CSV table of N, CA and C in Angstrom, one decimal:
chain,number,residue,atom,x,y,z
M,1020,UNK,N,-17.4,-8.3,-3.3
M,1020,UNK,CA,-18.5,-7.4,-3.1
M,1020,UNK,C,-18.0,-6.2,-2.2
M,1021,UNK,N,-16.7,-6.0,-2.0
M,1021,UNK,CA,-16.2,-4.9,-1.3
M,1021,UNK,C,-16.6,-3.6,-2.0
M,1022,UNK,N,-16.9,-2.6,-1.2
M,1022,UNK,CA,-17.2,-1.3,-1.8
M,1022,UNK,C,-16.3,-0.2,-1.2
M,1023,UNK,N,-16.1,0.9,-2.0
M,1023,UNK,CA,-15.4,2.0,-1.5
M,1023,UNK,C,-13.9,1.6,-1.1
M,1024,UNK,N,-13.3,0.9,-2.0
M,1024,UNK,CA,-11.9,0.4,-1.7
M,1024,UNK,C,-10.9,1.6,-1.8
M,1025,UNK,N,-10.1,1.8,-0.8
M,1025,UNK,CA,-9.2,2.9,-0.8
M,1025,UNK,C,-7.8,2.3,-0.3
M,1026,UNK,N,-6.7,2.7,-1.0
M,1026,UNK,CA,-5.4,2.4,-0.6
M,1026,UNK,C,-4.7,3.7,-0.1
M,1027,UNK,N,-4.2,3.7,1.2
M,1027,UNK,CA,-3.5,4.8,1.7
M,1027,UNK,C,-2.0,4.4,1.8
M,1028,UNK,N,-1.2,5.3,1.2
M,1028,UNK,CA,0.3,5.0,1.2
M,1028,UNK,C,0.8,5.7,2.5
M,1029,UNK,N,1.3,5.0,3.5
M,1029,UNK,CA,1.7,5.5,4.7
M,1029,UNK,C,3.2,5.5,4.9
M,1030,UNK,N,3.9,5.1,3.8
M,1030,UNK,CA,5.4,5.0,3.9
M,1030,UNK,C,6.1,6.2,4.3
M,1031,UNK,N,5.7,7.4,3.9
M,1031,UNK,CA,6.4,8.6,4.3
M,1031,UNK,C,5.8,9.2,5.6
M,1032,UNK,N,4.8,8.6,6.2
M,1032,UNK,CA,4.1,9.2,7.3
M,1032,UNK,C,4.4,8.5,8.6
M,1033,UNK,N,4.5,7.2,8.6
M,1033,UNK,CA,4.7,6.4,9.8
M,1033,UNK,C,5.5,5.1,9.6
M,1034,UNK,N,6.0,4.6,10.7
M,1034,UNK,CA,6.8,3.3,10.6
M,1034,UNK,C,5.9,2.1,10.9
M,1035,UNK,N,4.6,2.4,11.3
M,1035,UNK,CA,3.7,1.3,11.7
M,1035,UNK,C,3.5,0.3,10.6
M,1036,UNK,N,3.3,0.8,9.3
M,1036,UNK,CA,3.0,-0.1,8.2
M,1036,UNK,C,3.2,0.7,6.9
M,1037,UNK,N,3.3,0.1,5.8
M,1037,UNK,CA,3.4,0.8,4.5
M,1037,UNK,C,2.1,1.2,3.9
M,1038,UNK,N,1.1,0.3,4.0
M,1038,UNK,CA,-0.2,0.6,3.3
M,1038,UNK,C,-1.3,0.2,4.2
M,1039,UNK,N,-2.4,1.0,4.1
M,1039,UNK,CA,-3.7,0.6,4.6
M,1039,UNK,C,-4.6,0.4,3.4
M,1040,UNK,N,-5.4,-0.7,3.4
M,1040,UNK,CA,-6.4,-0.8,2.5
M,1040,UNK,C,-7.7,-0.8,3.3
M,1041,UNK,N,-8.7,0.0,2.9
M,1041,UNK,CA,-9.9,0.2,3.7
M,1041,UNK,C,-11.0,-0.1,2.7
M,1042,UNK,N,-12.0,-0.9,3.1
M,1042,UNK,CA,-13.2,-1.1,2.3
M,1042,UNK,C,-14.4,-1.3,3.2
M,1043,UNK,N,-15.6,-1.3,2.6
M,1043,UNK,CA,-16.8,-1.6,3.4
M,1043,UNK,C,-17.7,-2.6,2.7
M,1044,UNK,N,-18.6,-3.1,3.5
M,1044,UNK,CA,-19.6,-4.1,3.0
M,1044,UNK,C,-20.9,-3.8,3.7
M,1045,UNK,N,-22.0,-4.2,3.0
M,1045,UNK,CA,-23.3,-3.9,3.5
M,1045,UNK,C,-23.8,-4.8,4.7
M,1046,UNK,N,-23.3,-6.0,4.7
M,1046,UNK,CA,-23.7,-6.9,5.8
M,1046,UNK,C,-22.6,-7.6,6.5
M,1047,UNK,N,-22.8,-8.1,7.7
M,1047,UNK,CA,-21.8,-8.8,8.4
M,1047,UNK,C,-21.4,-10.1,7.6
M,1048,UNK,N,-22.3,-10.7,6.9
M,1048,UNK,CA,-22.0,-11.9,6.1
M,1048,UNK,C,-21.0,-11.5,5.0
M,1049,UNK,N,-21.2,-10.3,4.4
M,1049,UNK,CA,-20.3,-9.9,3.3
M,1049,UNK,C,-18.9,-9.5,3.9
M,1050,UNK,N,-18.9,-8.9,5.1
M,1050,UNK,CA,-17.6,-8.6,5.8
M,1050,UNK,C,-16.8,-9.9,6.0
M,1051,UNK,N,-17.5,-10.9,6.5
M,1051,UNK,CA,-16.8,-12.2,6.7
M,1051,UNK,C,-16.3,-12.8,5.4
M,1052,UNK,N,-17.2,-12.8,4.3
M,1052,UNK,CA,-16.8,-13.3,3.0
M,1052,UNK,C,-15.6,-12.6,2.5
M,1053,UNK,N,-15.6,-11.3,2.6
M,1053,UNK,CA,-14.4,-10.5,2.1
M,1053,UNK,C,-13.2,-10.8,2.8
M,1054,UNK,N,-13.3,-10.9,4.2
M,1054,UNK,CA,-12.2,-11.2,5.0
M,1054,UNK,C,-11.6,-12.6,4.6
M,1055,UNK,N,-12.5,-13.6,4.5
M,1055,UNK,CA,-12.0,-14.9,4.1
M,1055,UNK,C,-11.4,-14.9,2.8
M,1056,UNK,N,-11.9,-14.2,1.8
M,1056,UNK,CA,-11.3,-14.1,0.5
M,1056,UNK,C,-9.9,-13.5,0.5
M,1057,UNK,N,-9.8,-12.4,1.3
M,1057,UNK,CA,-8.5,-11.7,1.4
M,1057,UNK,C,-7.4,-12.7,1.9
M,1058,UNK,N,-7.8,-13.4,3.0
M,1058,UNK,CA,-6.9,-14.4,3.6
M,1058,UNK,C,-6.5,-15.4,2.7
M,1059,UNK,N,-7.4,-16.0,1.9
M,1059,UNK,CA,-7.2,-17.0,0.9
M,1059,UNK,C,-6.3,-16.5,-0.2
M,1060,UNK,N,-6.7,-15.4,-0.8
M,1060,UNK,CA,-5.9,-14.9,-2.0
M,1060,UNK,C,-4.5,-14.5,-1.6
M,1061,UNK,N,-4.3,-13.9,-0.5
M,1061,UNK,CA,-3.0,-13.5,-0.1
M,1061,UNK,C,-2.1,-14.7,0.2
M,1062,UNK,N,-2.7,-15.7,0.8
M,1062,UNK,CA,-1.9,-16.9,1.0
M,1062,UNK,C,-1.5,-17.6,-0.3
M,1063,UNK,N,-2.5,-17.7,-1.2
M,1063,UNK,CA,-2.3,-18.4,-2.4
M,1063,UNK,C,-1.4,-17.6,-3.4
M,1064,UNK,N,-1.6,-16.3,-3.6
M,1064,UNK,CA,-0.9,-15.5,-4.5
M,1064,UNK,C,0.4,-14.9,-4.0
M,1065,UNK,N,0.5,-14.7,-2.7
M,1065,UNK,CA,1.7,-14.1,-2.2
M,1065,UNK,C,2.5,-15.0,-1.2
M,1066,UNK,N,1.9,-16.2,-0.9
M,1066,UNK,CA,2.4,-17.1,0.1
M,1066,UNK,C,2.7,-16.4,1.4
M,1067,UNK,N,1.8,-15.6,1.8
M,1067,UNK,CA,1.9,-14.8,3.1
M,1067,UNK,C,0.7,-15.2,4.0
M,1068,UNK,N,1.0,-15.4,5.2
M,1068,UNK,CA,-0.1,-15.6,6.2
M,1068,UNK,C,-0.3,-14.4,7.0
M,1069,UNK,N,-1.5,-14.1,7.5
M,1069,UNK,CA,-1.8,-13.0,8.3
M,1069,UNK,C,-1.0,-13.1,9.6
M,1070,UNK,N,-0.4,-11.9,10.0
M,1070,UNK,CA,0.4,-11.9,11.2
M,1070,UNK,C,-0.6,-11.8,12.4
M,1071,UNK,N,-1.6,-11.0,12.3
M,1071,UNK,CA,-2.6,-10.8,13.3
M,1071,UNK,C,-3.9,-10.5,12.7
M,1072,UNK,N,-5.0,-11.1,13.2
M,1072,UNK,CA,-6.3,-10.8,12.8
M,1072,UNK,C,-7.1,-10.4,14.0
M,1073,UNK,N,-7.8,-9.2,13.9
M,1073,UNK,CA,-8.6,-8.7,14.9
M,1073,UNK,C,-10.0,-8.4,14.3
M,1074,UNK,N,-11.0,-8.5,15.1
M,1074,UNK,CA,-12.3,-8.2,14.6
M,1074,UNK,C,-13.3,-8.2,15.8
M,1075,UNK,N,-14.3,-7.3,15.5
M,1075,UNK,CA,-15.3,-7.3,16.5
M,1075,UNK,C,-16.2,-8.5,16.4
M,1076,UNK,N,-16.8,-8.9,17.5
M,1076,UNK,CA,-17.6,-10.1,17.6
M,1076,UNK,C,-18.8,-10.0,16.6
M,1077,UNK,N,-19.3,-8.8,16.4
M,1077,UNK,CA,-20.4,-8.6,15.4
M,1077,UNK,C,-20.0,-8.4,14.0
M,1078,UNK,N,-18.7,-8.6,13.7
M,1078,UNK,CA,-18.2,-8.5,12.4
M,1078,UNK,C,-18.4,-7.1,11.7
M,1079,UNK,N,-18.4,-6.0,12.5
M,1079,UNK,CA,-18.6,-4.7,11.9
M,1079,UNK,C,-17.2,-4.1,11.5
M,1080,UNK,N,-16.1,-4.7,12.0
M,1080,UNK,CA,-14.8,-4.2,11.6
M,1080,UNK,C,-13.8,-5.4,11.8
M,1081,UNK,N,-13.2,-5.8,10.7
M,1081,UNK,CA,-12.1,-6.8,10.8
M,1081,UNK,C,-10.8,-6.2,10.3
M,1082,UNK,N,-9.7,-6.4,11.1
M,1082,UNK,CA,-8.4,-5.9,10.7
M,1082,UNK,C,-7.5,-7.1,10.4
M,1083,UNK,N,-6.9,-7.1,9.2
M,1083,UNK,CA,-5.9,-8.2,8.8
M,1083,UNK,C,-4.6,-7.5,8.7
M,1084,UNK,N,-3.7,-7.8,9.6
M,1084,UNK,CA,-2.4,-7.2,9.7
M,1084,UNK,C,-1.3,-8.1,9.1
M,1085,UNK,N,-0.8,-7.7,8.0
M,1085,UNK,CA,0.3,-8.4,7.3
M,1085,UNK,C,1.6,-7.7,7.5
M,1086,UNK,N,1.7,-6.9,8.5
M,1086,UNK,CA,2.9,-6.1,8.9
M,1086,UNK,C,3.1,-4.9,8.0
M,1087,UNK,N,3.5,-5.1,6.7
M,1087,UNK,CA,3.7,-4.0,5.8
M,1087,UNK,C,2.4,-3.5,5.2
M,1088,UNK,N,1.3,-4.4,5.2
M,1088,UNK,CA,0.0,-4.0,4.7
M,1088,UNK,C,-1.0,-4.4,5.8
M,1089,UNK,N,-1.9,-3.4,6.0
M,1089,UNK,CA,-3.0,-3.7,6.9
M,1089,UNK,C,-4.3,-3.5,6.2
M,1090,UNK,N,-5.2,-4.5,6.3
M,1090,UNK,CA,-6.5,-4.4,5.6
M,1090,UNK,C,-7.6,-4.2,6.6
M,1091,UNK,N,-8.4,-3.2,6.3
M,1091,UNK,CA,-9.6,-2.9,7.2
M,1091,UNK,C,-10.9,-3.2,6.4
M,1092,UNK,N,-11.7,-4.1,6.9
M,1092,UNK,CA,-12.9,-4.5,6.2
M,1092,UNK,C,-14.0,-4.1,7.3
M,1093,UNK,N,-14.8,-3.1,6.9
M,1093,UNK,CA,-15.7,-2.4,7.8
M,1093,UNK,C,-17.1,-2.3,7.3
M,1094,UNK,N,-18.1,-2.2,8.3
M,1094,UNK,CA,-19.4,-1.8,7.9
M,1094,UNK,C,-19.4,-0.3,7.6
M,1095,UNK,N,-20.4,0.1,6.9
M,1095,UNK,CA,-20.4,1.5,6.5
M,1095,UNK,C,-20.5,2.4,7.8
M,1096,UNK,N,-21.3,2.0,8.7
M,1096,UNK,CA,-21.4,2.8,10.0
M,1096,UNK,C,-20.1,2.9,10.7
M,1097,UNK,N,-19.4,1.7,10.8
M,1097,UNK,CA,-18.1,1.7,11.5
M,1097,UNK,C,-17.1,2.6,10.8
M,1098,UNK,N,-17.1,2.5,9.4
M,1098,UNK,CA,-16.2,3.3,8.6
M,1098,UNK,C,-16.4,4.8,8.9
M,1099,UNK,N,-17.7,5.2,8.9
M,1099,UNK,CA,-18.0,6.6,9.1
M,1099,UNK,C,-17.6,7.0,10.5
M,1100,UNK,N,-17.9,6.2,11.5
M,1100,UNK,CA,-17.6,6.5,12.9
M,1100,UNK,C,-16.1,6.6,13.2
M,1101,UNK,N,-15.3,5.7,12.7
M,1101,UNK,CA,-13.9,5.7,13.0
M,1101,UNK,C,-13.1,6.5,12.1
M,1102,UNK,N,-13.5,6.8,10.9
M,1102,UNK,CA,-12.9,7.7,10.0
M,1102,UNK,C,-11.4,7.5,9.8
M,1103,UNK,N,-11.0,6.4,9.5
M,1103,UNK,CA,-9.6,6.1,9.3
M,1103,UNK,C,-9.0,7.0,8.2
M,1104,UNK,N,-9.7,7.2,7.1
M,1104,UNK,CA,-9.1,8.0,6.1
M,1104,UNK,C,-8.9,9.4,6.6
M,1105,UNK,N,-9.8,9.9,7.4
M,1105,UNK,CA,-9.7,11.2,8.0
M,1105,UNK,C,-8.5,11.4,8.9
M,1106,UNK,N,-8.2,10.3,9.7
M,1106,UNK,CA,-7.0,10.3,10.6
M,1106,UNK,C,-5.7,10.3,9.8
M,1107,UNK,N,-5.7,9.7,8.6
M,1107,UNK,CA,-4.5,9.7,7.8
M,1107,UNK,C,-4.7,10.5,6.5
M,1108,UNK,N,-5.4,11.7,6.7
M,1108,UNK,CA,-5.7,12.5,5.5
M,1108,UNK,C,-4.5,13.0,4.8
M,1109,UNK,N,-3.4,13.0,5.3
M,1109,UNK,CA,-2.2,13.5,4.7
M,1109,UNK,C,-1.5,12.4,3.9
M,1110,UNK,N,-2.0,11.2,3.9
M,1110,UNK,CA,-1.4,10.1,3.1
M,1110,UNK,C,-1.9,10.1,1.7
M,1111,UNK,N,-1.1,9.8,0.7
M,1111,UNK,CA,-1.5,9.7,-0.6
M,1111,UNK,C,-2.6,8.6,-0.7
M,1112,UNK,N,-3.7,8.9,-1.4
M,1112,UNK,CA,-4.8,8.0,-1.5
M,1112,UNK,C,-5.1,7.6,-2.9
M,1113,UNK,N,-5.5,6.3,-3.0
M,1113,UNK,CA,-5.9,5.8,-4.3
M,1113,UNK,C,-7.2,5.0,-4.2
M,1114,UNK,N,-8.2,5.4,-4.9
M,1114,UNK,CA,-9.4,4.7,-4.9
M,1114,UNK,C,-9.3,3.5,-5.9
M,1115,UNK,N,-9.8,2.4,-5.5
M,1115,UNK,CA,-9.6,1.2,-6.4
M,1115,UNK,C,-11.0,0.7,-6.7
M,1116,UNK,N,-11.2,0.5,-8.0
M,1116,UNK,CA,-12.6,0.2,-8.4
M,1116,UNK,C,-12.7,-1.3,-8.8
M,1117,UNK,N,-11.7,-1.9,-9.3
M,1117,UNK,CA,-11.8,-3.3,-9.8
M,1117,UNK,C,-10.8,-4.2,-9.1
M,1118,UNK,N,-11.2,-5.0,-8.2
M,1118,UNK,CA,-10.4,-6.0,-7.6
M,1118,UNK,C,-11.1,-7.3,-7.6
């Protein structure tokens, strides 16, 4: 149920990570479900465990750091407020519709 999924290619811009994936969800329950699904799918399909997981207590923004890939699952208001895509606006951007 993730919405507005965007992949930012940061390989030519920073050494922090290679890619950001940013998406949003309508409710805190959906944010948790998306986060749990990403953790499960990446472990099963890629045999990778998350290096670091950070999240606000109210589930408005969860960050899953896999070192080379960082996934941001956010509420719409958090996404608008923090404007990650705007901070990295020089990164090549790909909108993803089907995952």
